[in-house]
Amino acid sequence: MKALGTLRVFDVEHRRTFGWTGEQLPVVGQGTWRLEETDRGRAVEAVRAGMDAGMTLIDTAEMYGNGVAEELTGEAIRGRGPEVFLVSKVLPSNASYDGTLRACERSLKRLGVDRLDLYLLHWESQYPLRETMRAMETLVSRGLIRYIGVSNFDLDQVREAQQALQSNRLACDQVLFHLKDRGIERRLLPYCREQQIAIMGYSPFGHGDFPKHTTAGGLILEEIAQRHKKTARQAALNFLASRDVFVIPKSGDSEHAIENSGGMGWGLTEEEYAIIDHAFPVPDHDVPLGMI
Ligand code: NAP
Protein backbone atom coordinates (compact mmCIF):
# COMPACT_ATOMS: atom_id res chain seq x y z
CA MET A 1 0.00 0.00 0.00
CA LYS A 2 1.41 3.39 -0.88
CA ALA A 3 1.93 5.98 1.82
CA LEU A 4 -1.11 8.10 2.42
CA GLY A 5 -1.16 11.71 3.54
CA THR A 6 -2.67 12.40 6.92
CA LEU A 7 -3.02 16.16 6.64
CA ARG A 8 -6.73 16.79 6.62
CA VAL A 9 -9.15 14.40 8.20
CA PHE A 10 -12.80 14.15 7.29
CA ASP A 11 -13.98 13.74 10.83
CA VAL A 12 -17.34 12.14 11.46
CA GLU A 13 -18.54 12.86 14.98
CA HIS A 14 -20.73 10.44 16.96
CA ARG A 15 -23.63 12.86 17.02
CA ARG A 16 -24.64 15.87 15.05
CA THR A 17 -27.51 18.31 14.86
CA PHE A 18 -30.56 16.98 13.09
CA GLY A 19 -31.37 19.82 10.71
CA TRP A 20 -33.17 22.83 12.19
CA THR A 21 -34.61 20.76 15.07
CA GLY A 22 -31.51 21.17 17.24
CA GLU A 23 -31.73 17.48 18.24
CA GLN A 24 -28.32 15.84 18.67
CA LEU A 25 -28.64 12.45 17.00
CA PRO A 26 -26.22 9.62 16.28
CA VAL A 27 -24.80 9.95 12.80
CA VAL A 28 -25.22 6.21 12.28
CA GLY A 29 -28.64 4.82 13.20
CA GLN A 30 -30.42 1.54 12.55
CA GLY A 31 -32.84 0.42 9.86
CA THR A 32 -35.39 -2.34 10.39
CA TRP A 33 -36.55 -3.38 6.92
CA ARG A 34 -36.61 -7.20 6.77
CA LEU A 35 -35.67 -7.43 10.43
CA GLU A 36 -38.61 -9.81 10.78
CA GLU A 37 -36.76 -12.29 8.55
CA THR A 38 -34.33 -12.90 11.42
CA ASP A 39 -35.33 -15.05 14.36
CA ARG A 40 -37.30 -12.77 16.71
CA GLY A 41 -34.98 -13.06 19.71
CA ARG A 42 -31.86 -12.44 17.62
CA ALA A 43 -33.43 -9.49 15.84
CA VAL A 44 -34.43 -7.79 19.10
CA GLU A 45 -30.99 -8.51 20.56
CA ALA A 46 -29.30 -6.97 17.51
CA VAL A 47 -31.25 -3.73 17.77
CA ARG A 48 -30.49 -3.56 21.48
CA ALA A 49 -26.79 -4.21 20.85
CA GLY A 50 -26.87 -1.41 18.28
CA MET A 51 -28.49 0.94 20.78
CA ASP A 52 -25.93 0.03 23.44
CA ALA A 53 -23.25 0.91 20.89
CA GLY A 54 -24.80 4.35 20.39
CA MET A 55 -27.16 3.81 17.45
CA THR A 56 -30.28 5.10 19.17
CA LEU A 57 -31.78 6.55 15.99
CA ILE A 58 -34.12 3.80 14.77
CA ASP A 59 -36.01 3.74 11.50
CA THR A 60 -39.04 1.59 10.86
CA ALA A 61 -42.26 1.70 8.83
CA GLU A 62 -45.74 0.24 8.84
CA MET A 63 -44.80 -1.41 5.55
CA TYR A 64 -41.93 -3.50 6.94
CA GLY A 65 -43.19 -7.02 7.45
CA ASN A 66 -46.74 -5.63 7.50
CA GLY A 67 -46.17 -4.16 10.94
CA VAL A 68 -43.99 -6.93 12.32
CA ALA A 69 -40.82 -4.81 12.13
CA GLU A 70 -42.58 -2.16 14.22
CA GLU A 71 -43.53 -4.79 16.79
CA LEU A 72 -39.93 -6.04 16.96
CA THR A 73 -38.68 -2.47 17.24
CA GLY A 74 -41.19 -1.86 20.03
CA GLU A 75 -39.87 -4.87 21.89
CA ALA A 76 -36.27 -3.76 21.41
CA ILE A 77 -36.81 -0.23 22.69
CA ARG A 78 -39.02 -1.16 25.64
CA GLY A 79 -37.67 0.44 28.79
CA ARG A 80 -35.14 2.50 26.87
CA GLY A 81 -36.84 5.85 27.40
CA PRO A 82 -36.04 9.17 25.79
CA GLU A 83 -32.58 8.21 24.50
CA VAL A 84 -34.30 6.62 21.47
CA PHE A 85 -35.21 8.74 18.45
CA LEU A 86 -37.92 6.75 16.72
CA VAL A 87 -38.87 7.15 13.07
CA SER A 88 -41.77 5.49 11.27
CA LYS A 89 -43.58 6.00 7.98
CA VAL A 90 -47.06 6.03 6.57
CA LEU A 91 -47.67 4.07 3.38
CA PRO A 92 -48.73 6.25 0.45
CA SER A 93 -51.87 4.14 0.04
CA ASN A 94 -52.89 5.15 3.60
CA ALA A 95 -51.93 8.81 3.22
CA SER A 96 -55.35 10.42 3.04
CA TYR A 97 -56.10 12.80 5.92
CA ASP A 98 -58.00 10.22 8.01
CA GLY A 99 -55.85 7.35 6.76
CA THR A 100 -52.66 9.05 7.97
CA LEU A 101 -54.13 9.64 11.43
CA ARG A 102 -55.26 6.04 11.71
CA ALA A 103 -51.98 4.63 10.35
CA CYS A 104 -50.01 6.63 12.91
CA GLU A 105 -52.18 5.36 15.76
CA ARG A 106 -51.67 1.77 14.60
CA SER A 107 -47.90 2.30 14.43
CA LEU A 108 -47.83 3.78 17.93
CA LYS A 109 -49.72 0.78 19.24
CA ARG A 110 -47.40 -1.74 17.57
CA LEU A 111 -44.37 0.16 18.82
CA GLY A 112 -45.82 0.52 22.31
CA VAL A 113 -45.07 4.25 22.53
CA ASP A 114 -47.18 7.39 22.96
CA ARG A 115 -45.31 9.44 20.40
CA LEU A 116 -43.04 9.13 17.38
CA ASP A 117 -40.07 11.45 17.06
CA LEU A 118 -40.35 11.62 13.29
CA TYR A 119 -43.10 10.52 10.93
CA LEU A 120 -42.45 10.27 7.20
CA LEU A 121 -44.59 9.89 4.12
CA HIS A 122 -42.88 6.77 2.70
CA TRP A 123 -43.00 7.91 -0.92
CA GLU A 124 -45.20 10.09 -3.10
CA SER A 125 -48.87 9.24 -2.74
CA GLN A 126 -51.94 9.47 -4.92
CA TYR A 127 -53.50 11.68 -2.25
CA PRO A 128 -52.80 15.41 -2.49
CA LEU A 129 -49.65 16.24 -0.56
CA ARG A 130 -51.47 19.09 1.21
CA GLU A 131 -53.94 16.60 2.65
CA THR A 132 -51.21 14.30 3.99
CA MET A 133 -49.25 17.22 5.40
CA ARG A 134 -52.39 18.57 7.06
CA ALA A 135 -52.80 15.20 8.79
CA MET A 136 -49.14 15.31 9.83
CA GLU A 137 -49.75 18.75 11.36
CA THR A 138 -52.77 17.44 13.22
CA LEU A 139 -50.59 14.63 14.61
CA VAL A 140 -48.04 17.20 15.81
CA SER A 141 -50.75 19.31 17.45
CA ARG A 142 -52.12 16.18 19.18
CA GLY A 143 -48.65 15.34 20.47
CA LEU A 144 -48.50 12.02 18.61
CA ILE A 145 -45.47 12.94 16.51
CA ARG A 146 -42.74 15.51 17.07
CA TYR A 147 -41.40 16.17 13.59
CA ILE A 148 -42.68 15.77 10.04
CA GLY A 149 -40.71 14.40 7.12
CA VAL A 150 -40.85 12.74 3.73
CA SER A 151 -39.02 9.93 2.02
CA ASN A 152 -37.98 9.32 -1.57
CA PHE A 153 -38.73 12.95 -2.41
CA ASP A 154 -36.58 14.72 -5.01
CA LEU A 155 -35.80 18.43 -4.87
CA ASP A 156 -39.05 19.62 -6.45
CA GLN A 157 -41.11 17.36 -4.20
CA VAL A 158 -39.26 18.60 -1.12
CA ARG A 159 -40.10 22.17 -2.11
CA GLU A 160 -43.72 21.14 -2.58
CA ALA A 161 -43.79 19.50 0.86
CA GLN A 162 -42.33 22.63 2.43
CA GLN A 163 -45.07 24.70 0.83
CA ALA A 164 -47.80 22.27 1.85
CA LEU A 165 -46.99 22.68 5.54
CA GLN A 166 -48.83 25.54 7.24
CA SER A 167 -47.39 25.85 10.73
CA ASN A 168 -44.56 23.29 10.87
CA ARG A 169 -41.24 22.98 9.11
CA LEU A 170 -40.18 19.94 7.15
CA ALA A 171 -37.53 18.18 9.24
CA CYS A 172 -36.17 15.42 7.03
CA ASP A 173 -36.02 13.69 3.66
CA GLN A 174 -35.01 10.02 3.81
CA VAL A 175 -33.45 8.92 0.52
CA LEU A 176 -31.34 6.20 -1.06
CA PHE A 177 -27.65 6.89 -0.51
CA HIS A 178 -24.76 4.48 -0.90
CA LEU A 179 -21.35 4.40 -2.55
CA LYS A 180 -22.77 3.48 -5.96
CA ASP A 181 -25.65 5.96 -5.76
CA ARG A 182 -24.51 9.43 -4.79
CA GLY A 183 -26.91 11.34 -7.04
CA ILE A 184 -28.37 13.31 -4.11
CA GLU A 185 -25.07 15.13 -3.70
CA ARG A 186 -25.67 17.15 -6.86
CA ARG A 187 -28.73 19.21 -5.95
CA LEU A 188 -30.89 17.68 -3.23
CA LEU A 189 -28.27 17.56 -0.50
CA PRO A 190 -26.99 21.14 -0.98
CA TYR A 191 -30.57 22.46 -0.99
CA CYS A 192 -31.51 20.54 2.17
CA ARG A 193 -28.31 21.63 3.88
CA GLU A 194 -29.15 25.25 3.13
CA GLN A 195 -32.74 24.77 4.35
CA GLN A 196 -31.57 22.82 7.43
CA ILE A 197 -33.61 19.80 6.39
CA ALA A 198 -31.83 16.66 7.60
CA ILE A 199 -31.01 14.02 5.01
CA MET A 200 -31.22 10.42 6.20
CA GLY A 201 -29.49 8.06 3.80
CA TYR A 202 -31.08 4.63 3.50
CA SER A 203 -29.57 1.35 2.26
CA PRO A 204 -26.01 2.59 2.95
CA PHE A 205 -24.70 -0.87 2.03
CA GLY A 206 -26.69 -0.90 -1.19
CA HIS A 207 -29.25 -3.28 0.32
CA GLY A 208 -27.04 -6.34 0.06
CA ASP A 209 -24.86 -5.19 -2.84
CA PHE A 210 -21.92 -3.93 -0.84
CA PRO A 211 -18.87 -3.19 -3.05
CA LYS A 212 -16.26 -4.45 -0.62
CA HIS A 213 -13.60 -5.43 -3.11
CA THR A 214 -13.83 -2.63 -5.63
CA THR A 215 -10.41 -1.36 -6.56
CA ALA A 216 -9.95 2.31 -5.89
CA GLY A 217 -6.82 4.13 -7.02
CA GLY A 218 -4.68 1.05 -6.43
CA LEU A 219 -6.23 0.50 -3.01
CA ILE A 220 -9.37 -1.16 -1.94
CA LEU A 221 -11.85 0.07 0.63
CA GLU A 222 -10.79 -2.67 2.99
CA GLU A 223 -7.14 -1.61 2.89
CA ILE A 224 -8.05 2.00 3.59
CA ALA A 225 -10.22 0.83 6.46
CA GLN A 226 -7.43 -1.32 7.89
CA ARG A 227 -5.21 1.73 8.24
CA HIS A 228 -7.70 2.94 10.83
CA LYS A 229 -8.26 -0.53 12.32
CA LYS A 230 -11.72 -0.41 10.79
CA THR A 231 -13.67 -2.65 8.41
CA ALA A 232 -14.69 -1.83 4.85
CA ARG A 233 -18.29 -1.32 5.95
CA GLN A 234 -17.24 1.03 8.71
CA ALA A 235 -15.20 3.00 6.18
CA ALA A 236 -18.15 3.14 3.80
CA LEU A 237 -20.48 4.41 6.52
CA ASN A 238 -17.87 6.93 7.59
CA PHE A 239 -17.41 8.19 4.03
CA LEU A 240 -21.18 8.55 3.47
CA ALA A 241 -21.77 10.21 6.83
CA SER A 242 -19.00 12.71 6.12
CA ARG A 243 -21.30 14.13 3.42
CA ASP A 244 -23.47 15.60 6.20
CA VAL A 245 -25.97 12.78 6.08
CA PHE A 246 -27.36 10.44 8.76
CA VAL A 247 -27.08 6.80 7.70
CA ILE A 248 -29.29 3.91 8.83
CA PRO A 249 -27.78 0.48 8.06
CA LYS A 250 -30.00 -2.46 8.96
CA SER A 251 -28.72 -5.50 10.76
CA GLY A 252 -30.40 -8.42 12.43
CA ASP A 253 -27.06 -9.61 13.77
CA SER A 254 -25.61 -8.19 17.01
CA GLU A 255 -22.01 -8.37 15.83
CA HIS A 256 -22.86 -6.62 12.59
CA ALA A 257 -24.80 -3.95 14.46
CA ILE A 258 -21.86 -3.28 16.76
CA GLU A 259 -19.55 -3.19 13.74
CA ASN A 260 -21.80 -0.64 12.07
CA SER A 261 -21.64 1.68 15.07
CA GLY A 262 -17.91 1.92 14.35
CA GLY A 263 -18.72 3.95 11.24
CA MET A 264 -18.80 7.08 13.36
CA GLY A 265 -16.38 8.82 15.66
CA TRP A 266 -13.35 8.93 13.38
CA GLY A 267 -12.29 10.30 10.00
CA LEU A 268 -10.62 9.48 6.71
CA THR A 269 -7.65 11.50 5.55
CA GLU A 270 -8.06 13.80 2.60
CA GLU A 271 -6.19 11.38 0.34
CA GLU A 272 -8.20 8.38 1.47
CA TYR A 273 -11.38 10.34 1.00
CA ALA A 274 -10.29 11.28 -2.53
CA ILE A 275 -9.56 7.66 -3.45
CA ILE A 276 -13.02 6.49 -2.39
CA ASP A 277 -14.58 9.54 -4.03
CA HIS A 278 -12.81 8.71 -7.29
CA ALA A 279 -13.88 5.06 -7.21
CA PHE A 280 -17.50 5.87 -6.38
CA PRO A 281 -18.05 9.30 -7.91
CA VAL A 282 -21.00 11.63 -7.74
CA PRO A 283 -22.63 11.40 -11.22
CA ASP A 284 -21.49 14.14 -13.60
CA HIS A 285 -25.06 14.99 -14.57
CA ASP A 286 -28.39 15.17 -12.76
CA VAL A 287 -30.03 11.78 -12.39
CA PRO A 288 -33.50 10.85 -11.13
CA LEU A 289 -33.62 10.09 -7.44
CA GLY A 290 -32.78 6.43 -6.87
CA MET A 291 -35.26 4.31 -4.97
CA ILE A 292 -35.43 0.77 -3.65
P1 NAP B 1 -28.57 -1.91 4.00
O1 NAP B 1 -28.59 -1.36 5.37
O2 NAP B 1 -27.85 -1.19 2.94
O3 NAP B 1 -28.05 -3.41 4.01
C1 NAP B 1 -28.62 -4.38 4.84
C2 NAP B 1 -27.90 -5.69 4.55
O4 NAP B 1 -26.54 -5.59 4.98
C3 NAP B 1 -28.50 -6.84 5.33
O5 NAP B 1 -28.46 -7.98 4.50
C4 NAP B 1 -27.58 -7.02 6.53
O6 NAP B 1 -27.54 -8.36 6.95
C5 NAP B 1 -26.26 -6.62 5.92
N1 NAP B 1 -25.35 -6.08 6.92
C6 NAP B 1 -25.58 -5.03 7.75
N2 NAP B 1 -24.50 -4.78 8.51
C7 NAP B 1 -23.58 -5.70 8.15
C8 NAP B 1 -22.25 -5.97 8.58
N3 NAP B 1 -21.66 -5.20 9.51
N4 NAP B 1 -21.58 -7.00 8.00
C9 NAP B 1 -22.17 -7.77 7.04
N5 NAP B 1 -23.42 -7.56 6.58
C10 NAP B 1 -24.12 -6.53 7.15
O7 NAP B 1 -30.06 -2.14 3.45
P2 NAP B 1 -31.52 -1.68 3.82
O8 NAP B 1 -32.06 -2.50 4.90
O9 NAP B 1 -32.23 -1.63 2.51
O10 NAP B 1 -31.41 -0.16 4.29
C11 NAP B 1 -31.27 0.23 5.63
C12 NAP B 1 -32.57 0.78 6.20
O11 NAP B 1 -33.01 1.92 5.47
C13 NAP B 1 -33.77 -0.17 6.08
O12 NAP B 1 -33.70 -1.23 6.99
C14 NAP B 1 -34.92 0.78 6.29
O13 NAP B 1 -35.07 1.09 7.66
C15 NAP B 1 -34.43 1.99 5.50
N6 NAP B 1 -34.94 2.00 4.11
C16 NAP B 1 -35.85 2.97 3.78
C17 NAP B 1 -36.39 2.99 2.50
C18 NAP B 1 -37.38 4.05 2.15
O14 NAP B 1 -38.04 3.93 1.09
N7 NAP B 1 -37.52 5.07 2.94
C19 NAP B 1 -36.00 2.04 1.55
C20 NAP B 1 -35.04 1.08 1.90
C21 NAP B 1 -34.52 1.09 3.19
P3 NAP B 1 -27.66 -8.76 8.51
O15 NAP B 1 -29.02 -8.35 8.95
O16 NAP B 1 -27.44 -10.22 8.49
O17 NAP B 1 -26.57 -8.02 9.24
XYZ file of C-alpha atoms and ligand atoms in Angstrom:
340
model
C 0.000 0.000 0.000
C 1.405 3.393 -0.877
C 1.930 5.980 1.816
C -1.113 8.100 2.416
C -1.162 11.710 3.544
C -2.670 12.403 6.922
C -3.017 16.164 6.639
C -6.726 16.787 6.620
C -9.147 14.399 8.198
C -12.799 14.151 7.288
C -13.978 13.737 10.829
C -17.340 12.135 11.462
C -18.537 12.859 14.976
C -20.730 10.438 16.960
C -23.633 12.856 17.020
C -24.636 15.872 15.047
C -27.508 18.308 14.864
C -30.564 16.984 13.089
C -31.374 19.825 10.707
C -33.172 22.827 12.193
C -34.608 20.756 15.072
C -31.511 21.174 17.241
C -31.726 17.476 18.236
C -28.321 15.840 18.670
C -28.643 12.449 16.996
C -26.221 9.620 16.278
C -24.804 9.953 12.796
C -25.225 6.210 12.279
C -28.636 4.816 13.204
C -30.424 1.539 12.548
C -32.838 0.418 9.862
C -35.390 -2.340 10.389
C -36.549 -3.376 6.920
C -36.606 -7.196 6.770
C -35.675 -7.426 10.432
C -38.611 -9.806 10.781
C -36.761 -12.286 8.551
C -34.332 -12.895 11.417
C -35.330 -15.054 14.360
C -37.303 -12.773 16.712
C -34.978 -13.060 19.709
C -31.859 -12.439 17.624
C -33.431 -9.490 15.843
C -34.428 -7.790 19.098
C -30.992 -8.515 20.560
C -29.304 -6.975 17.514
C -31.249 -3.727 17.769
C -30.489 -3.561 21.483
C -26.795 -4.214 20.853
C -26.866 -1.412 18.278
C -28.487 0.942 20.782
C -25.934 0.030 23.443
C -23.249 0.906 20.890
C -24.802 4.348 20.389
C -27.162 3.812 17.450
C -30.284 5.099 19.168
C -31.781 6.546 15.990
C -34.117 3.804 14.770
C -36.010 3.744 11.504
C -39.036 1.594 10.858
C -42.264 1.705 8.829
C -45.742 0.239 8.843
C -44.800 -1.410 5.550
C -41.930 -3.502 6.939
C -43.187 -7.021 7.451
C -46.741 -5.631 7.501
C -46.173 -4.157 10.936
C -43.985 -6.933 12.325
C -40.816 -4.806 12.131
C -42.579 -2.156 14.222
C -43.528 -4.792 16.794
C -39.927 -6.038 16.958
C -38.682 -2.469 17.239
C -41.188 -1.858 20.034
C -39.867 -4.871 21.889
C -36.275 -3.763 21.415
C -36.805 -0.226 22.695
C -39.018 -1.160 25.645
C -37.667 0.435 28.795
C -35.137 2.503 26.871
C -36.845 5.851 27.403
C -36.038 9.170 25.786
C -32.584 8.211 24.503
C -34.296 6.617 21.468
C -35.212 8.736 18.450
C -37.918 6.754 16.721
C -38.866 7.145 13.070
C -41.769 5.492 11.271
C -43.578 5.995 7.981
C -47.062 6.033 6.571
C -47.674 4.068 3.383
C -48.729 6.252 0.450
C -51.873 4.139 0.040
C -52.887 5.151 3.598
C -51.929 8.806 3.221
C -55.350 10.415 3.038
C -56.102 12.796 5.924
C -57.998 10.217 8.008
C -55.851 7.347 6.758
C -52.661 9.045 7.975
C -54.128 9.644 11.431
C -55.264 6.037 11.706
C -51.979 4.625 10.354
C -50.013 6.626 12.915
C -52.181 5.364 15.756
C -51.674 1.769 14.596
C -47.904 2.295 14.426
C -47.827 3.779 17.925
C -49.718 0.778 19.237
C -47.398 -1.736 17.568
C -44.373 0.165 18.818
C -45.820 0.516 22.314
C -45.073 4.252 22.529
C -47.176 7.393 22.957
C -45.312 9.437 20.401
C -43.037 9.133 17.378
C -40.073 11.453 17.063
C -40.352 11.625 13.288
C -43.104 10.520 10.926
C -42.450 10.269 7.198
C -44.587 9.893 4.117
C -42.878 6.774 2.696
C -43.001 7.914 -0.922
C -45.195 10.088 -3.100
C -48.868 9.240 -2.741
C -51.943 9.473 -4.922
C -53.499 11.684 -2.249
C -52.802 15.411 -2.490
C -49.655 16.241 -0.557
C -51.471 19.091 1.213
C -53.937 16.601 2.650
C -51.208 14.304 3.992
C -49.247 17.215 5.397
C -52.395 18.573 7.060
C -52.798 15.204 8.786
C -49.143 15.309 9.826
C -49.746 18.750 11.359
C -52.773 17.439 13.220
C -50.589 14.630 14.605
C -48.038 17.202 15.809
C -50.750 19.305 17.453
C -52.117 16.183 19.177
C -48.647 15.342 20.471
C -48.501 12.025 18.606
C -45.468 12.941 16.508
C -42.739 15.514 17.073
C -41.400 16.166 13.587
C -42.676 15.769 10.035
C -40.711 14.400 7.122
C -40.854 12.741 3.731
C -39.019 9.927 2.022
C -37.980 9.320 -1.575
C -38.726 12.953 -2.414
C -36.583 14.716 -5.008
C -35.799 18.426 -4.867
C -39.050 19.625 -6.450
C -41.106 17.358 -4.201
C -39.262 18.602 -1.116
C -40.097 22.173 -2.110
C -43.717 21.141 -2.577
C -43.794 19.502 0.860
C -42.335 22.626 2.433
C -45.068 24.703 0.834
C -47.799 22.266 1.847
C -46.993 22.683 5.545
C -48.828 25.540 7.238
C -47.388 25.846 10.729
C -44.561 23.291 10.868
C -41.239 22.980 9.111
C -40.180 19.935 7.153
C -37.529 18.183 9.237
C -36.170 15.416 7.028
C -36.024 13.686 3.661
C -35.011 10.016 3.808
C -33.454 8.917 0.522
C -31.343 6.202 -1.057
C -27.650 6.890 -0.511
C -24.761 4.478 -0.897
C -21.354 4.399 -2.553
C -22.770 3.484 -5.961
C -25.645 5.960 -5.756
C -24.510 9.431 -4.788
C -26.911 11.338 -7.037
C -28.373 13.313 -4.112
C -25.073 15.133 -3.699
C -25.669 17.148 -6.862
C -28.733 19.208 -5.952
C -30.892 17.680 -3.230
C -28.266 17.562 -0.504
C -26.993 21.141 -0.980
C -30.568 22.456 -0.991
C -31.513 20.544 2.165
C -28.313 21.628 3.880
C -29.151 25.248 3.126
C -32.744 24.768 4.347
C -31.568 22.822 7.426
C -33.611 19.797 6.386
C -31.827 16.665 7.599
C -31.007 14.025 5.014
C -31.217 10.419 6.205
C -29.489 8.058 3.799
C -31.077 4.628 3.502
C -29.566 1.346 2.259
C -26.009 2.590 2.947
C -24.700 -0.875 2.031
C -26.693 -0.900 -1.194
C -29.254 -3.279 0.325
C -27.037 -6.342 0.064
C -24.855 -5.194 -2.836
C -21.923 -3.930 -0.838
C -18.874 -3.190 -3.047
C -16.259 -4.447 -0.618
C -13.598 -5.431 -3.107
C -13.829 -2.631 -5.630
C -10.412 -1.361 -6.563
C -9.946 2.309 -5.894
C -6.821 4.126 -7.022
C -4.684 1.048 -6.431
C -6.225 0.503 -3.005
C -9.372 -1.159 -1.937
C -11.846 0.066 0.632
C -10.785 -2.675 2.987
C -7.140 -1.605 2.886
C -8.046 1.999 3.588
C -10.216 0.833 6.462
C -7.429 -1.321 7.892
C -5.213 1.735 8.237
C -7.696 2.941 10.830
C -8.260 -0.531 12.321
C -11.724 -0.413 10.793
C -13.666 -2.646 8.410
C -14.693 -1.834 4.848
C -18.291 -1.321 5.954
C -17.239 1.034 8.712
C -15.197 3.001 6.183
C -18.149 3.141 3.799
C -20.483 4.414 6.515
C -17.870 6.927 7.587
C -17.411 8.186 4.035
C -21.176 8.545 3.469
C -21.768 10.213 6.830
C -19.002 12.707 6.117
C -21.302 14.133 3.419
C -23.468 15.599 6.196
C -25.971 12.776 6.077
C -27.363 10.443 8.758
C -27.077 6.802 7.695
C -29.285 3.905 8.833
C -27.780 0.479 8.061
C -29.996 -2.456 8.960
C -28.719 -5.499 10.759
C -30.401 -8.415 12.427
C -27.062 -9.612 13.773
C -25.607 -8.188 17.005
C -22.007 -8.368 15.828
C -22.863 -6.618 12.589
C -24.801 -3.947 14.465
C -21.865 -3.275 16.763
C -19.551 -3.191 13.743
C -21.799 -0.640 12.070
C -21.644 1.677 15.066
C -17.911 1.924 14.353
C -18.717 3.949 11.244
C -18.803 7.083 13.363
C -16.376 8.822 15.662
C -13.346 8.926 13.376
C -12.292 10.299 10.000
C -10.615 9.483 6.709
C -7.649 11.502 5.550
C -8.060 13.801 2.595
C -6.195 11.380 0.337
C -8.203 8.377 1.474
C -11.376 10.345 1.000
C -10.288 11.278 -2.529
C -9.558 7.655 -3.453
C -13.020 6.495 -2.395
C -14.582 9.541 -4.032
C -12.808 8.707 -7.293
C -13.882 5.059 -7.210
C -17.497 5.869 -6.384
C -18.052 9.300 -7.906
C -21.005 11.627 -7.740
C -22.634 11.403 -11.222
C -21.491 14.142 -13.603
C -25.061 14.988 -14.571
C -28.390 15.173 -12.761
C -30.034 11.779 -12.392
C -33.500 10.852 -11.135
C -33.621 10.091 -7.444
C -32.778 6.426 -6.870
C -35.260 4.314 -4.973
C -35.425 0.769 -3.649
P -28.574 -1.912 3.998
O -28.589 -1.363 5.370
O -27.848 -1.195 2.936
O -28.050 -3.415 4.015
C -28.621 -4.377 4.840
C -27.903 -5.689 4.554
O -26.537 -5.591 4.984
C -28.504 -6.837 5.328
O -28.462 -7.977 4.503
C -27.584 -7.017 6.525
O -27.543 -8.355 6.947
C -26.255 -6.620 5.919
N -25.352 -6.079 6.918
C -25.583 -5.032 7.748
N -24.503 -4.782 8.512
C -23.579 -5.705 8.151
C -22.252 -5.972 8.584
N -21.659 -5.204 9.514
N -21.585 -7.001 8.000
C -22.166 -7.769 7.040
N -23.416 -7.561 6.584
C -24.119 -6.533 7.147
O -30.064 -2.140 3.455
P -31.518 -1.679 3.823
O -32.060 -2.497 4.904
O -32.231 -1.626 2.514
O -31.413 -0.155 4.285
C -31.269 0.230 5.629
C -32.574 0.780 6.195
O -33.014 1.924 5.470
C -33.773 -0.171 6.078
O -33.699 -1.231 6.989
C -34.917 0.783 6.293
O -35.072 1.089 7.657
C -34.430 1.994 5.501
N -34.941 2.000 4.112
C -35.851 2.969 3.779
C -36.386 2.986 2.500
C -37.376 4.045 2.147
O -38.041 3.926 1.091
N -37.518 5.066 2.940
C -35.997 2.043 1.546
C -35.043 1.080 1.901
C -34.523 1.093 3.189
P -27.655 -8.755 8.510
O -29.024 -8.354 8.952
O -27.435 -10.221 8.489
O -26.570 -8.020 9.240
